[in-house]
Every structure is written in structure tokens, then in C-alpha cells.
XYZ file of C-alpha atoms in Angstrom:
224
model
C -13.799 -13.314 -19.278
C -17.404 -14.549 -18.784
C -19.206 -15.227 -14.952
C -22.657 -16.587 -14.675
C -24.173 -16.818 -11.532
C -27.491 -18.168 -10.610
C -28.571 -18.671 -6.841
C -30.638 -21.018 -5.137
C -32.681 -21.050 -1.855
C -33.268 -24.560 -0.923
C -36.043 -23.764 2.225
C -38.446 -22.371 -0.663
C -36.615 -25.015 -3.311
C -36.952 -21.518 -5.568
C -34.531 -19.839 -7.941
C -33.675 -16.976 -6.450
C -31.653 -14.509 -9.273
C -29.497 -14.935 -12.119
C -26.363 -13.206 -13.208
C -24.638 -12.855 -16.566
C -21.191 -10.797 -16.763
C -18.898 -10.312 -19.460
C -15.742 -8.484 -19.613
C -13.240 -7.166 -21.972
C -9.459 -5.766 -22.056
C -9.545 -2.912 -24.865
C -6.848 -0.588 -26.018
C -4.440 -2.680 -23.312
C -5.442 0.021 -20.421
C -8.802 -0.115 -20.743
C -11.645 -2.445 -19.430
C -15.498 -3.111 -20.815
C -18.156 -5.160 -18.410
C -21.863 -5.408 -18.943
C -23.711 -6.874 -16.644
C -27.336 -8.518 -16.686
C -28.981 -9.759 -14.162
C -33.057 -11.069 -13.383
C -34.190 -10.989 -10.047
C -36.708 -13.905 -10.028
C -38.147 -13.044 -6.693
C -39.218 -9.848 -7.534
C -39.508 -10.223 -11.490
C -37.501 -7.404 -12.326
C -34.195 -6.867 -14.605
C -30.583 -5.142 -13.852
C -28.906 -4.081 -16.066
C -25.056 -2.181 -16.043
C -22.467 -1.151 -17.864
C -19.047 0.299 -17.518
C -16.029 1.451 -19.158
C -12.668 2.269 -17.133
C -9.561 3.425 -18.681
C -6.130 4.434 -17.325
C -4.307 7.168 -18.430
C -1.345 6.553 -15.973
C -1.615 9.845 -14.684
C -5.030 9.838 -14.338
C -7.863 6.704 -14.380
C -11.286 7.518 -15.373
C -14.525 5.101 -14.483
C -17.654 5.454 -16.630
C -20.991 3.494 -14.923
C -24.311 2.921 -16.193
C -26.646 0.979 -14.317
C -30.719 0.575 -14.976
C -32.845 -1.164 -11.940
C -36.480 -2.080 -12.124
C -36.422 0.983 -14.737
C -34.424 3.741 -12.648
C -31.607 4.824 -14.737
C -28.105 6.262 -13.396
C -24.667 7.210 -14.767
C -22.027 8.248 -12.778
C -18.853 9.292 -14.045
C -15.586 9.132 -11.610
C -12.172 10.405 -12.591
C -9.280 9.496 -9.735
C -5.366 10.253 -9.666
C -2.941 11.555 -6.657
C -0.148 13.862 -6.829
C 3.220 12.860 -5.178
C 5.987 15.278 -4.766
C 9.578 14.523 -4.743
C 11.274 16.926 -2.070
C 15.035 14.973 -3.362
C 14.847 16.392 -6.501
C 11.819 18.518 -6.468
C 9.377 16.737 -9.125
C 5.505 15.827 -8.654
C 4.784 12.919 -9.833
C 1.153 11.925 -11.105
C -0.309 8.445 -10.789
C -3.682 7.074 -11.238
C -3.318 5.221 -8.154
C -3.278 6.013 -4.824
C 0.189 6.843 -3.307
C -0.443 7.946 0.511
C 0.264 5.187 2.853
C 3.171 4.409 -0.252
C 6.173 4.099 -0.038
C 8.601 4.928 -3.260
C 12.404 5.375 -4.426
C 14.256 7.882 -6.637
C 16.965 6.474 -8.680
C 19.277 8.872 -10.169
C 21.988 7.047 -12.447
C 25.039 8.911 -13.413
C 28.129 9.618 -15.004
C 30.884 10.766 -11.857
C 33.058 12.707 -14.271
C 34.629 14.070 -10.714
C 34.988 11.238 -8.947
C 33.762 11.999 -5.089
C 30.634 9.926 -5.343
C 27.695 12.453 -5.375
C 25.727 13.944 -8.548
C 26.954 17.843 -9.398
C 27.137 19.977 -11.930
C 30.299 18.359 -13.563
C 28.330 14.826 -13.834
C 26.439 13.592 -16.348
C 23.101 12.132 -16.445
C 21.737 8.052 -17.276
C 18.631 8.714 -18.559
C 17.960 4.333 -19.448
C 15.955 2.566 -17.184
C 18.438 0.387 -15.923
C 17.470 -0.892 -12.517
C 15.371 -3.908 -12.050
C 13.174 -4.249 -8.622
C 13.648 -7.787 -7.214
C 9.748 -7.861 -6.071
C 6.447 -7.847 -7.948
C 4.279 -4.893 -7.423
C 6.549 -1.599 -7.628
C 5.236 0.680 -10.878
C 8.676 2.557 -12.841
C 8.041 6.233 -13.829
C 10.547 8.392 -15.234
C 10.936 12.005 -14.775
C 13.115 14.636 -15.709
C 16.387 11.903 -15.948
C 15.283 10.441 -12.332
C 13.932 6.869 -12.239
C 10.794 6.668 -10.412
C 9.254 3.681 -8.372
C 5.907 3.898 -6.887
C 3.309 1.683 -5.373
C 5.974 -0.265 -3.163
C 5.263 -1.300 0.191
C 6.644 1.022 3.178
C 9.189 -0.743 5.422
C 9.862 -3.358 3.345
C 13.350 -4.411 2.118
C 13.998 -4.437 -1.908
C 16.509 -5.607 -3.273
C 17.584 -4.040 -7.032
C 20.160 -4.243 -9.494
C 21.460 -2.843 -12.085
C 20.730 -4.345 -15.966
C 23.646 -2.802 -17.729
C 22.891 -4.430 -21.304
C 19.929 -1.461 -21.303
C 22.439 1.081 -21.393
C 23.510 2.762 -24.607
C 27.241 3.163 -23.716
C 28.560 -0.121 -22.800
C 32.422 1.198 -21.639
C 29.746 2.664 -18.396
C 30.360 0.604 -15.284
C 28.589 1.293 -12.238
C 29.989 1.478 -8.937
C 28.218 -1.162 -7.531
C 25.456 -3.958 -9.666
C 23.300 -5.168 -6.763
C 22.308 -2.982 -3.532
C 18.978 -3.210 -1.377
C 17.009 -0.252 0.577
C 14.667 -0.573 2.819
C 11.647 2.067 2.175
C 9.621 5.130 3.891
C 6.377 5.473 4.258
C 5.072 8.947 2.403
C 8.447 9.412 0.829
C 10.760 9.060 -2.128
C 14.249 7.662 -0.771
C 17.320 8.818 -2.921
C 19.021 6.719 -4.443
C 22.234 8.160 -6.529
C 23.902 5.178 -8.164
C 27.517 7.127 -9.918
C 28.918 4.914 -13.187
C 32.512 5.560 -14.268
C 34.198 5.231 -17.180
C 36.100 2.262 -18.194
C 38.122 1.444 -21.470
C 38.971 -1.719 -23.319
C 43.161 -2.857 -23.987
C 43.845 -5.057 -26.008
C 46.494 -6.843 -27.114
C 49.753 -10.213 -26.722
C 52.047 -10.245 -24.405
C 54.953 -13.022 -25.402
C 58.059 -14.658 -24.270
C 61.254 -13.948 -25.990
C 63.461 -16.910 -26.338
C 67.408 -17.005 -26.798
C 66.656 -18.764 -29.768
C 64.699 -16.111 -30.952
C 61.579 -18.292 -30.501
C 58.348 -16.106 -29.261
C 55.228 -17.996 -27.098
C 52.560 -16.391 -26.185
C 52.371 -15.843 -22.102
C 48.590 -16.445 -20.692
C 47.445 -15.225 -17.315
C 49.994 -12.659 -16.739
C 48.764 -9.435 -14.499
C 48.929 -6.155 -15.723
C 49.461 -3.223 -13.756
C 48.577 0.001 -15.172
C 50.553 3.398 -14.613
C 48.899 6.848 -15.472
């Protein structure tokens, strides 16, 4: 985008300074601006220019800035380090997390059936749960879905997108849930899929006449 700016002081009907900004998206994560600017009171120039980039972990600001012929650069590289006490993972942003609020989402397979992840369950490593509210950044970490940035004390509500996953005989034991988040912490969130199979087949009416019709909406129960 482009800004001008130019300011006016009507009691001394002077110009008072003039701005000129341009900036640019580059690389998708990173940002260019120069700025130039004339202070018409004074009669002298500004001039600055600056580069940030974001490494998701980490974001990095580069600054150059020249007034009335003193020169700077300052250089600023900022992140924060969150640690998951659930399932024992730091996690590295390059935004601030204290005063956060996040979730972690473990998906899995609950080849036992008693509703908790152990050793005889398998892990979901897609990112198959959508967050109902703008705002919330996903990270995923050692086959635990990650969401940061989200507002503490707030209710989300999620679901589950099961077209992401690669096995589509998974169902999960529930599609739509909401939690309600903690300041400072990750809440767990364990989310057990089972899994299901597919019959197919007719079932038909037998006739005296040795006629056969098809029979539609007839309920199956299943043995063993």
C-alpha cells in the first residue's frame, strides 16, 4: 500500500510536514516500508526504512532511520517459549503467548476402547479440527495439534473436518464439542476415533411364487 500525509496549521495558514510511505508484502511473511518525510518548519528530511520477517518461531525487525543527518539502525529479534506440561512439548512462537490462552488437541485411534490415549492407541497426526473463531494460530508438534494466540476465558467452539483425514473408515467419538480456555495454559483435549467398517449388500422378499422384491428400510442388527 501507499499513505501520503501532508499537514496543515491554519493559525500560521503554513504547511507544516509532508509524509510519503510505501509498503510491501515479500516472500508472504515478510514486510518492506520506506518512509520519507520533509519537515517544512524546520527544513530538514526523514528518512526510514525497514524490513520485518517472520520465521514463525521467531520474528526479526530490521530499522533504519536518518534525521536531519543522524543515522541509526537497530536490529530487534522477538519470539516466546511456551511449554506444554500435558504432554511435555515447548512450543516456539514469534508472538507473544503470556496473558494467552491455548489448547492441545490430541486425535486418536482407541484401539482399547476406555476413552483415554495409551500405549495400545494409535496416533492422528492430520489437522483435523477447525476453530469456530478468527484469531487462534494451529501448530503441530510431535502428533499433538497446537492452538495458540486464543483469548483466555473465552468459549470456542471446534469441530472435527473428517474429509482431512487419510483413513476415511475413522469416526470420531464425537464431531462438534466447545471448551472454554485458561489463561497461561494448554487445556487437553484427547478426542479418541474408532474404527468403523462398510456392509454392503440386498436384502429381499421371498414370494410363494418364487417372486423376489427387494425390501427397503429394513433395520439391521448386528451380532459379534
Amino acid at each position: 500500500f501507499i499513505r501520503s500525509q501532508l499537514r496543515y496549521l491554519p493559525s500560521t495558514s503554513e504547511f507544516q510536514s509532508a509524509e510519503f510511505l510505501v509498503s510491501q508484502t515479500v516472500f508472504k511473511k515478510g514486510r518492506l516500508q520506506l518512509a520519507f518525510g520533509r519537515n517544512l518548519e524546520r527544513n530538514f528530511n526523514t528518512l526510514r526504512f525497514s524490513f520485518v520477517f517472520d520465521f514463525n518461531k521467531v520474528r526479526t525487525s530490521s530499522t533504519f532511520s536518518s534525521i536531519q543527518n543522524n543515522s541509526s539502525f537497530t536490529q530487534n529479534i522477538r519470539g516466546s517459549i511456551g511449554y506444554d506440561s500435558n504432554y511435555e512439548n515447548f512450543i516456539l512462537t514469534s508472538r507473544d503467548q503470556v496473558g494467552r490462552a491455548g489448547a492441545a488437541v490430541k486425535l486418536f485411534v482407541d484401539n482399547n476402547n476406555n476413552g483415554f490415549f495409551d500405549d495400545e492407541d494409535q496416533s492422528i497426526t492430520e489437522n483435523a479440527v477447525r476453530v469456530k473463531r478468527s484469531g487462534a494460530t494451529t501448530i503441530s508438534k510431535n502428533g499433538i495439534l497446537y492452538f495458540t494466540q486464543m483469548q483466555p476465558y473465552f468459549y470456542y467452539n471446534m469441530e472435527l473436518n473428517k474429509g482431512i483425514l487419510k483413513n476415511p473408515m475413522l469416526v470420531p467419538d464425537f464431531e462438534k464439542f466447545g471448551v472454554i480456555t485458561d489463561p497461561n495454559r494448554f487445556k487437553k483435549i484427547e478426542i479418541p476415533f474408532y474404527m468403523s467398517g462398510v456392509i454392503e449388500g440386498s436384502v429381499q422378499r421371498l414370494y410363494a411364487n418364487g417372486l423376489k422384491n427387494g425390501v427397503a428400510g429394513l433395520k439391521l442388527i448386528l451380532i459379534s
